[in-house]
N, CA, C and O atoms as a MOPAC input file, in Angstrom:
PM7 MOZYME 1SCF
protein

 N      3.58600 1    15.26200 1     5.97000 1
 C      4.53300 1    15.19600 1     4.88300 1
 C      4.70300 1    13.74300 1     4.46000 1
 O      4.86000 1    12.86300 1     5.30700 1
 N      4.67200 1    13.49200 1     3.18300 1
 C      4.88300 1    12.15500 1     2.65100 1
 C      6.23700 1    12.10500 1     1.97100 1
 O      6.72000 1    13.11600 1     1.46100 1
 N      6.85200 1    10.92800 1     1.96200 1
 C      8.18800 1    10.78300 1     1.40900 1
 C      8.23000 1     9.62200 1     0.43900 1
 O      7.69500 1     8.54900 1     0.72100 1
 N      8.85600 1     9.82900 1    -0.68800 1
 C      9.10500 1     8.76400 1    -1.65500 1
 C     10.59900 1     8.47400 1    -1.63400 1
 O     11.40300 1     9.40000 1    -1.73600 1
 N     10.98800 1     7.21000 1    -1.50300 1
 C     12.38600 1     6.82200 1    -1.55500 1
 C     12.69200 1     6.32200 1    -2.95900 1
 O     12.06400 1     5.37700 1    -3.43800 1
 N     13.64500 1     6.94900 1    -3.60900 1
 C     13.97700 1     6.61700 1    -4.99700 1
 C     15.36600 1     5.98600 1    -5.02000 1
 O     16.31900 1     6.55500 1    -4.48900 1
 N     15.47800 1     4.80300 1    -5.64000 1
 C     16.77500 1     4.12900 1    -5.69300 1
 C     17.63900 1     4.71600 1    -6.80000 1
 O     17.22200 1     5.63800 1    -7.50200 1
 N     18.83000 1     4.18500 1    -6.95100 1
 C     19.78400 1     4.74900 1    -7.91300 1
 C     19.35200 1     4.58700 1    -9.36100 1
 O     19.91500 1     5.22300 1   -10.25200 1
 N     18.35400 1     3.73900 1    -9.60400 1
 C     17.85300 1     3.55100 1   -10.96200 1
 C     16.63800 1     4.42100 1   -11.26500 1
 O     16.06600 1     4.34500 1   -12.35200 1
 N     16.25400 1     5.23700 1   -10.30700 1
 C     15.11500 1     6.11800 1   -10.50000 1
 C     13.78200 1     5.49000 1   -10.16300 1
 O     12.73700 1     6.06100 1   -10.47600 1
 N     13.79200 1     4.31500 1    -9.52500 1
 C     12.55400 1     3.64900 1    -9.13800 1
 C     12.20900 1     3.99100 1    -7.69200 1
 O     13.09200 1     4.10000 1    -6.84200 1
 N     10.94100 1     4.15600 1    -7.42900 1
 C     10.48500 1     4.35700 1    -6.05800 1
 C     10.45800 1     2.98400 1    -5.40600 1
 O      9.80400 1     2.06800 1    -5.90500 1
 N     11.16800 1     2.83800 1    -4.28900 1
 C     11.22900 1     1.54100 1    -3.62900 1
 C     10.44500 1     1.51100 1    -2.31900 1
 O     10.12000 1     0.43400 1    -1.81800 1
 N     10.14100 1     2.66900 1    -1.76800 1
 C      9.43900 1     2.74000 1    -0.49300 1
 C      8.68400 1     4.05600 1    -0.41200 1
 O      9.12800 1     5.07100 1    -0.95000 1
 N      7.54400 1     4.03500 1     0.26100 1
 C      6.73000 1     5.23100 1     0.42300 1
 C      6.38800 1     5.38800 1     1.89900 1
 O      5.93000 1     4.43800 1     2.53400 1
 N      6.60500 1     6.57300 1     2.44600 1
 C      6.14500 1     6.91600 1     3.79500 1
 C      4.96500 1     7.85600 1     3.63100 1
 O      5.11500 1     8.93600 1     3.05900 1
 N      3.80700 1     7.47300 1     4.11400 1
 C      2.63000 1     8.32000 1     4.00400 1
 C      2.33100 1     8.88600 1     5.38300 1
 O      1.94700 1     8.14800 1     6.29100 1
 N      2.50500 1    10.18600 1     5.54100 1
 C      2.27100 1    10.85000 1     6.81700 1
 C      1.12400 1    11.86000 1     6.71300 1
 O      0.66600 1    12.39100 1     7.72500 1
 N      0.68500 1    12.10800 1     5.54400 1
 C     -0.41500 1    13.02600 1     5.30900 1
 C     -1.17900 1    12.49900 1     4.11700 1
 O     -1.65500 1    11.36300 1     4.13200 1
 N     -1.30100 1    13.30400 1     3.09500 1
 C     -2.01400 1    12.88100 1     1.90100 1
 C     -1.02400 1    12.68500 1     0.77000 1
 O     -0.23100 1    13.57500 1     0.46400 1
 N     -1.07500 1    11.53400 1     0.16200 1
 C     -0.24700 1    11.23700 1    -1.00000 1
 C     -1.11900 1    10.46600 1    -1.95900 1
 O     -1.62600 1     9.39900 1    -1.61500 1
 N     -1.29900 1    10.97800 1    -3.13600 1
 C     -2.14800 1    10.31500 1    -4.10700 1
 C     -1.31500 1     9.42400 1    -5.01700 1
 O     -0.64000 1     9.91100 1    -5.92400 1
 N     -1.36400 1     8.10200 1    -4.76900 1
 C     -0.66100 1     7.18300 1    -5.64500 1
 C     -1.28900 1     7.18700 1    -7.03100 1
 O     -0.60100 1     6.94500 1    -8.02300 1
 N     -2.59000 1     7.45900 1    -7.11000 1
 C     -3.24900 1     7.50600 1    -8.41100 1
 C     -2.68700 1     8.62200 1    -9.28200 1
 O     -2.50000 1     8.42600 1   -10.48300 1
 N     -2.41200 1     9.79800 1    -8.70000 1
 C     -1.87200 1    10.89000 1    -9.50700 1
 C     -0.43800 1    10.59400 1    -9.93600 1
 O     -0.03400 1    10.97100 1   -11.03700 1
 N      0.33800 1     9.92200 1    -9.08000 1
 C      1.69600 1     9.53000 1    -9.48800 1
 C      1.59700 1     8.53300 1   -10.63200 1
 O      2.33200 1     8.63800 1   -11.61400 1
 N      0.69800 1     7.57100 1   -10.51300 1
 C      0.54000 1     6.54600 1   -11.53500 1
 C      0.13900 1     7.14000 1   -12.88100 1
 O      0.60800 1     6.68800 1   -13.92600 1
 N     -0.73100 1     8.15700 1   -12.85800 1
 C     -1.16400 1     8.78100 1   -14.10900 1
 C     -0.01100 1     9.51700 1   -14.78200 1
 O      0.11500 1     9.48600 1   -16.00600 1
 N      0.83000 1    10.17800 1   -13.99300 1
 C      1.92400 1    10.96200 1   -14.55400 1
 C      3.18300 1    10.14000 1   -14.82000 1
 O      3.94600 1    10.45300 1   -15.73400 1
 N      3.39800 1     9.11600 1   -14.04400 1
 C      4.59100 1     8.26600 1   -14.17000 1
 C      4.16400 1     6.80500 1   -14.05200 1
 O      4.34300 1     6.20300 1   -12.99400 1
 N      3.61000 1     6.22700 1   -15.10100 1
 C      2.97500 1     4.91100 1   -15.00600 1
 C      3.88200 1     3.76800 1   -14.56200 1
 O      3.37400 1     2.79600 1   -14.00200 1
 N      5.18900 1     3.82900 1   -14.77900 1
 C      6.06500 1     2.72500 1   -14.40500 1
 C      6.77600 1     2.93300 1   -13.07200 1
 O      7.47300 1     2.03700 1   -12.59700 1
 N      6.60900 1     4.08900 1   -12.47500 1
 C      7.40200 1     4.45300 1   -11.31300 1
 C      7.01100 1     3.68900 1   -10.04500 1
 O      7.84100 1     3.55900 1    -9.14600 1
 N      5.80900 1     3.19200 1    -9.94200 1
 C      5.34900 1     2.51500 1    -8.73100 1
 C      5.55100 1     1.00400 1    -8.74900 1
 O      5.27100 1     0.33300 1    -7.75600 1
 N      6.02200 1     0.47400 1    -9.83800 1
 C      6.07600 1    -0.98200 1    -9.99000 1
 C      7.05300 1    -1.66900 1    -9.04700 1
 O      6.93100 1    -2.87500 1    -8.83700 1
 N      8.02800 1    -0.95100 1    -8.46200 1
 C      9.02600 1    -1.58000 1    -7.60200 1
 C      8.83700 1    -1.30800 1    -6.11400 1
 O      9.69800 1    -1.68100 1    -5.31700 1
 N      7.75000 1    -0.67400 1    -5.71900 1
 C      7.54200 1    -0.37000 1    -4.30100 1
 C      7.28100 1    -1.66000 1    -3.53600 1
 O      6.33900 1    -2.39400 1    -3.83500 1
 N      8.12800 1    -1.92800 1    -2.54100 1
 C      7.98200 1    -3.12200 1    -1.72800 1
 C      7.42700 1    -2.82100 1    -0.34100 1
 O      6.87900 1    -3.70700 1     0.31600 1
 N      7.56500 1    -1.58700 1     0.10200 1
 C      7.13800 1    -1.24400 1     1.46000 1
 C      6.41100 1     0.09300 1     1.45700 1
 O      6.84300 1     1.04300 1     0.80500 1
 N      5.31100 1     0.15900 1     2.18600 1
 C      4.55800 1     1.38800 1     2.37200 1
 C      4.40400 1     1.59300 1     3.87200 1
 O      3.84700 1     0.73600 1     4.55800 1
 N      4.89200 1     2.71800 1     4.39000 1
 C      4.71900 1     3.07000 1     5.79700 1
 C      3.56700 1     4.05600 1     5.89300 1
 O      3.60500 1     5.11200 1     5.26200 1
 N      2.55200 1     3.73100 1     6.66500 1
 C      1.37400 1     4.58500 1     6.79000 1
 C      1.39100 1     5.24200 1     8.15900 1
 O      1.41600 1     4.55700 1     9.18200 1
 N      1.37600 1     6.55100 1     8.17900 1
 C      1.43700 1     7.31300 1     9.42400 1
 C      0.16700 1     7.22000 1    10.24900 1
 O     -0.89300 1     6.84700 1     9.74700 1
 N      0.29100 1     7.56300 1    11.51800 1
 C     -0.83400 1     7.44500 1    12.44800 1
 C     -1.91000 1     8.50600 1    12.23900 1
 O     -2.97600 1     8.43000 1    12.85100 1
 N     -1.64800 1     9.49100 1    11.38500 1
 C     -2.66100 1    10.50500 1    11.11200 1
 C     -3.48200 1    10.18700 1     9.86300 1
 O     -4.37800 1    10.95500 1     9.51100 1
 N     -3.19900 1     9.07900 1     9.19000 1
 C     -3.95900 1     8.67400 1     8.00900 1
 C     -5.20000 1     7.92600 1     8.47600 1
 O     -5.09800 1     6.98000 1     9.25700 1
 N     -6.39400 1     8.35300 1     7.99500 1
 C     -7.61200 1     7.68400 1     8.43900 1
 C     -8.39900 1     7.00600 1     7.32000 1
 O     -9.39600 1     6.33500 1     7.58600 1
 N     -7.96500 1     7.17300 1     6.08200 1
 C     -8.67200 1     6.55100 1     4.97000 1
 C     -7.67600 1     6.13200 1     3.89200 1
 O     -6.79700 1     6.90600 1     3.51200 1
 N     -7.82200 1     4.90800 1     3.40700 1
 C     -6.98200 1     4.40900 1     2.31500 1
 C     -7.91300 1     3.80500 1     1.27900 1
 O     -8.65700 1     2.87000 1     1.57500 1
 N     -7.87400 1     4.32900 1     0.08500 1
 C     -8.76900 1     3.85200 1    -0.96200 1
 C     -8.17500 1     2.66900 1    -1.72400 1
 O     -8.84800 1     1.65900 1    -1.93200 1
 N     -6.90000 1     2.79800 1    -2.14300 1
 C     -6.34300 1     1.78300 1    -3.02100 1
 C     -4.82400 1     1.74500 1    -2.88500 1
 O     -4.16400 1     2.78400 1    -2.93000 1
 N     -4.27600 1     0.55000 1    -2.71800 1
 C     -2.82500 1     0.35500 1    -2.71500 1
 C     -2.53600 1    -0.81600 1    -3.64400 1
 O     -2.13900 1    -1.88500 1    -3.18100 1
 N     -2.72500 1    -0.63400 1    -4.92900 1
 C     -2.50200 1    -1.70400 1    -5.89800 1
 C     -1.06700 1    -1.62700 1    -6.40900 1
 O     -0.80000 1    -1.05500 1    -7.46700 1
 N     -0.15400 1    -2.20700 1    -5.64600 1
 C      1.26900 1    -2.17800 1    -5.96600 1
 C      1.76300 1    -3.61500 1    -6.12500 1
 O      1.81200 1    -4.34800 1    -5.13700 1
 N      2.12900 1    -4.04000 1    -7.33200 1
 C      2.45900 1    -5.44200 1    -7.57800 1
 C      3.67500 1    -5.96500 1    -6.81800 1
 O      3.77300 1    -7.17300 1    -6.60300 1
 N      4.60700 1    -5.10400 1    -6.40100 1
 C      5.81000 1    -5.54900 1    -5.69200 1
 C      5.71100 1    -5.42200 1    -4.17600 1
 O      6.63400 1    -5.81600 1    -3.46300 1
 N      4.60300 1    -4.87700 1    -3.67400 1
 C      4.41700 1    -4.70900 1    -2.23500 1
 C      4.45700 1    -6.07400 1    -1.55700 1
 O      3.76400 1    -6.99900 1    -1.98000 1
 N      5.28100 1    -6.20500 1    -0.48400 1
 C      5.41300 1    -7.50000 1     0.18400 1
 C      4.70800 1    -7.55500 1     1.53600 1
 O      4.07000 1    -8.55800 1     1.85800 1
 N      4.81500 1    -6.49200 1     2.33000 1
 C      4.14200 1    -6.45800 1     3.62900 1
 C      3.60800 1    -5.05600 1     3.88200 1
 O      4.13100 1    -4.07300 1     3.35700 1
 N      2.55500 1    -4.97800 1     4.69500 1
 C      1.99900 1    -3.67500 1     5.04500 1
 C      1.28500 1    -3.78100 1     6.38700 1
 O      0.70800 1    -4.81400 1     6.72500 1
 N      1.33900 1    -2.68800 1     7.14400 1
 C      0.60000 1    -2.58300 1     8.39700 1
 C     -0.38600 1    -1.42600 1     8.27700 1
 O      0.00800 1    -0.30000 1     7.97300 1
 N     -1.66100 1    -1.70200 1     8.51400 1
 C     -2.69300 1    -0.67600 1     8.52300 1
 C     -2.81700 1    -0.20200 1     9.96600 1
 O     -3.21500 1    -0.98300 1    10.83100 1
 N     -2.48400 1     1.07200 1    10.25300 1
 C     -2.50400 1     1.55200 1    11.63800 1
 C     -3.92100 1     1.67800 1    12.18900 1
 O     -4.89900 1     1.66200 1    11.44200 1
 N     -4.00900 1     1.80400 1    13.50400 1
 C     -5.30200 1     1.90100 1    14.17700 1
 C     -6.07200 1     3.16100 1    13.81000 1
 O     -7.28400 1     3.22200 1    14.01800 1
 N     -5.39600 1     4.16500 1    13.27100 1
 C     -6.06200 1     5.41400 1    12.88700 1
 C     -6.95400 1     5.25700 1    11.66200 1
 O     -7.83600 1     6.08600 1    11.43900 1
 N     -6.74500 1     4.21400 1    10.86600 1
 C     -7.50500 1     4.02300 1     9.62700 1
 C     -8.89900 1     3.50000 1     9.95400 1
 O     -9.05200 1     2.45400 1    10.58400 1
 N     -9.90800 1     4.24400 1     9.51900 1
 C    -11.29600 1     3.86400 1     9.77300 1
 C    -12.06000 1     3.51300 1     8.50000 1
 O    -13.19700 1     3.04500 1     8.55900 1
 N    -11.42500 1     3.74300 1     7.34200 1
 C    -12.09900 1     3.49400 1     6.07600 1
 C    -11.08700 1     2.98000 1     5.05100 1
 O     -9.99900 1     3.53600 1     4.90400 1
 N    -11.46700 1     1.89800 1     4.33800 1
 C    -10.61900 1     1.36700 1     3.26800 1
 C    -11.46300 1     1.10800 1     2.03400 1
 O    -12.68300 1     0.96400 1     2.11800 1
 N    -10.80100 1     1.05200 1     0.89300 1
 C    -11.48200 1     0.77000 1    -0.36000 1
 C    -11.88100 1    -0.69500 1    -0.47300 1
 O    -11.28100 1    -1.55800 1     0.16900 1
 N    -12.87700 1    -0.97300 1    -1.27700 1
 C    -13.40200 1    -2.33000 1    -1.46500 1
 C    -12.32400 1    -3.29300 1    -1.95400 1
 O    -12.25200 1    -4.42700 1    -1.48100 1
 N    -11.48600 1    -2.85700 1    -2.89400 1
 C    -10.42900 1    -3.70200 1    -3.45700 1
 C     -9.06600 1    -3.07100 1    -3.16800 1
 O     -8.26600 1    -2.86600 1    -4.08100 1
 N     -8.80900 1    -2.76700 1    -1.90900 1
 C     -7.63200 1    -1.99800 1    -1.50100 1
 C     -6.31600 1    -2.60500 1    -1.98000 1
 O     -5.40500 1    -1.86100 1    -2.34700 1
 N     -6.18900 1    -3.92300 1    -1.98900 1
 C     -4.93700 1    -4.57300 1    -2.37900 1
 C     -5.05700 1    -5.29700 1    -3.71600 1
 O     -4.37600 1    -6.30000 1    -3.92800 1
 N     -5.89200 1    -4.82100 1    -4.60800 1
 C     -6.13400 1    -5.46400 1    -5.89600 1
 C     -4.82300 1    -5.73200 1    -6.63600 1
 O     -4.05400 1    -4.80900 1    -6.90500 1
 N     -4.57700 1    -6.99400 1    -6.95900 1
 C     -3.41300 1    -7.42600 1    -7.74300 1
 C     -2.07100 1    -7.11300 1    -7.10200 1
 O     -1.08800 1    -6.88600 1    -7.80700 1
 N     -2.01800 1    -7.09900 1    -5.78900 1
 C     -0.72900 1    -6.99900 1    -5.07900 1
 C     -0.15800 1    -8.41700 1    -5.03100 1
 O     -0.16500 1    -9.05800 1    -3.98000 1
 N      0.32500 1    -8.89300 1    -6.14900 1
 C      0.70200 1   -10.29900 1    -6.29800 1
 C      1.89400 1   -10.72400 1    -5.45500 1
 O      2.08300 1   -11.92200 1    -5.24300 1
 N      2.71000 1    -9.78700 1    -4.96300 1
 C      3.86200 1   -10.12100 1    -4.11300 1
 C      3.55100 1    -9.99400 1    -2.62700 1
 O      4.38900 1   -10.31500 1    -1.78500 1
 N      2.35300 1    -9.52900 1    -2.30600 1
 C      1.97100 1    -9.30700 1    -0.91100 1
 C      1.89300 1   -10.63700 1    -0.16700 1
 O      1.16200 1   -11.54400 1    -0.56500 1
 N      2.67400 1   -10.74000 1     0.94000 1
 C      2.67900 1   -11.97000 1     1.72300 1
 C      2.05800 1   -11.79500 1     3.10000 1
 O      1.54000 1   -12.75300 1     3.67300 1
 N      2.10700 1   -10.56500 1     3.64300 1
 C      1.61900 1   -10.34300 1     5.01000 1
 C      0.92700 1    -8.99300 1     5.13800 1
 O      1.41800 1    -7.97800 1     4.64300 1
 N     -0.22500 1    -8.99600 1     5.81400 1
 C     -0.96200 1    -7.77100 1     6.11700 1
 C     -1.28400 1    -7.77800 1     7.60600 1
 O     -1.86100 1    -8.73800 1     8.11800 1
 N     -0.91000 1    -6.70400 1     8.29700 1
 C     -1.25900 1    -6.52500 1     9.70600 1
 C     -2.23800 1    -5.37200 1     9.79200 1
 O     -1.92100 1    -4.25200 1     9.39300 1
 N     -3.43000 1    -5.63900 1    10.31200 1
 C     -4.46900 1    -4.61900 1    10.41800 1
 C     -4.66500 1    -4.31800 1    11.90300 1
 O     -5.17300 1    -5.15000 1    12.65500 1
 N     -4.25600 1    -3.11600 1    12.31400 1
 C     -4.32200 1    -2.72700 1    13.72300 1
 C     -5.59900 1    -1.97000 1    14.05900 1
 O     -5.83700 1    -1.63300 1    15.21900 1
 N     -6.41500 1    -1.70500 1    13.05700 1
 C     -7.65700 1    -0.96400 1    13.28800 1
 C     -8.84000 1    -1.92500 1    13.29300 1
 O     -8.67900 1    -3.12200 1    13.05500 1
 N    -10.01200 1    -1.39800 1    13.56100 1
 C    -11.23300 1    -2.20900 1    13.62600 1
 C    -12.01600 1    -2.19900 1    12.32200 1
 O    -13.23700 1    -2.35700 1    12.33600 1
 N    -11.34300 1    -2.01800 1    11.20900 1
 C    -12.03800 1    -2.01700 1     9.92000 1
 C    -12.48000 1    -3.44300 1     9.58300 1
 O    -11.76800 1    -4.40100 1     9.88400 1
 N    -13.63200 1    -3.58300 1     8.97300 1
 C    -14.07900 1    -4.92100 1     8.58700 1
 C    -13.33000 1    -5.41900 1     7.35100 1
 O    -12.98100 1    -4.62900 1     6.47300 1
 N    -13.08500 1    -6.72000 1     7.28300 1
 C    -12.50200 1    -7.29900 1     6.07500 1
 C    -13.56600 1    -7.28300 1     4.99000 1
 O    -14.73600 1    -7.57000 1     5.24200 1
 N    -13.14800 1    -6.94700 1     3.80100 1
 C    -14.08400 1    -6.85600 1     2.68000 1
 C    -13.92000 1    -8.05700 1     1.75100 1
 O    -12.85600 1    -8.67500 1     1.69300 1
 N    -14.97200 1    -8.36900 1     1.04200 1
 C    -15.02500 1    -9.53600 1     0.18900 1
 C    -13.91300 1    -9.56600 1    -0.86700 1
 O    -13.33200 1   -10.62500 1    -1.10700 1
 N    -13.61000 1    -8.45000 1    -1.49100 1
 C    -12.65300 1    -8.41800 1    -2.59700 1
 C    -11.34600 1    -7.70800 1    -2.25100 1
 O    -10.57100 1    -7.38400 1    -3.15100 1
 N    -11.08900 1    -7.46000 1    -0.97800 1
 C     -9.92100 1    -6.63900 1    -0.64200 1
 C     -8.59600 1    -7.31200 1    -0.96400 1
 O     -7.58700 1    -6.61800 1    -1.08700 1
 N     -8.55200 1    -8.62900 1    -1.10500 1
 C     -7.30400 1    -9.32500 1    -1.42100 1
 C     -7.34400 1    -9.99100 1    -2.80100 1
 O     -6.60300 1   -10.94500 1    -3.04100 1
 N     -8.18600 1    -9.50800 1    -3.70000 1
 C     -8.28100 1   -10.07000 1    -5.04700 1
 C     -6.95600 1    -9.95300 1    -5.78100 1
 O     -6.39900 1    -8.86000 1    -5.88900 1
 N     -6.45200 1   -11.05900 1    -6.28000 1
 C     -5.20900 1   -11.06500 1    -7.03800 1
 C     -3.95800 1   -11.10600 1    -6.17000 1
 O     -2.85200 1   -10.92200 1    -6.67800 1
 N     -4.11300 1   -11.34200 1    -4.86900 1
 C     -2.96500 1   -11.42400 1    -3.94700 1
 C     -2.54400 1   -12.88900 1    -3.84000 1
 O     -2.77900 1   -13.53500 1    -2.81900 1
 N     -1.93400 1   -13.39800 1    -4.87900 1
 C     -1.63400 1   -14.82600 1    -4.97600 1
 C     -0.56000 1   -15.32000 1    -4.00900 1
 O     -0.45400 1   -16.52500 1    -3.78100 1
 N      0.23700 1   -14.41800 1    -3.43600 1
 C      1.30500 1   -14.82200 1    -2.50500 1
 C      0.93600 1   -14.63600 1    -1.04700 1
 O      1.73400 1   -14.95100 1    -0.16400 1
 N     -0.26400 1   -14.12900 1    -0.77800 1
 C     -0.66700 1   -13.79300 1     0.58000 1
 C     -0.78900 1   -15.05100 1     1.45500 1
 O     -1.51900 1   -15.98600 1     1.12600 1
 N     -0.05700 1   -15.04800 1     2.57600 1
 C     -0.09600 1   -16.17200 1     3.50300 1
 C     -0.57100 1   -15.78400 1     4.89200 1
 O     -1.05700 1   -16.64100 1     5.63000 1
 N     -0.44300 1   -14.49700 1     5.27600 1
 C     -0.76700 1   -14.08800 1     6.63900 1
 C     -1.55000 1   -12.78500 1     6.66200 1
 O     -1.13400 1   -11.78800 1     6.07200 1
 N     -2.69400 1   -12.80200 1     7.35200 1
 C     -3.46700 1   -11.59200 1     7.62700 1
 C     -3.73800 1   -11.58200 1     9.12800 1
 O     -4.42500 1   -12.45900 1     9.65000 1
 N     -3.19500 1   -10.58800 1     9.80900 1
 C     -3.40500 1   -10.44100 1    11.26100 1
 C     -4.35600 1    -9.28300 1    11.50200 1
 O     -4.12500 1    -8.17400 1    11.02000 1
 N     -5.42300 1    -9.53600 1    12.24500 1
 C     -6.40900 1    -8.49200 1    12.55900 1
 C     -6.52200 1    -8.33200 1    14.05200 1
 O     -7.29900 1    -7.50300 1    14.52700 1

């Protein structure tokens, strides 16, 4: 089960991913709704993440269960400051493209 936390203004501020949640389908149907997400919690049963292009995302932890990520997983996450990768996925050439605030990547 995945959970979206919606603030009093109708913006999604946090996402808990425990199964399958397609951010792309939310983006297509509600193009402005993802712009304020600062935190994404990824459950231990998630094994593949294609794309998390969220401009307000500040920190994220990739759990050890993840074995596959997209080439540009954090494309234009301009507020992202910290990424903790607990799995053995390789770092990709373009995975942090447009992450102008990124200061820490722990692998």
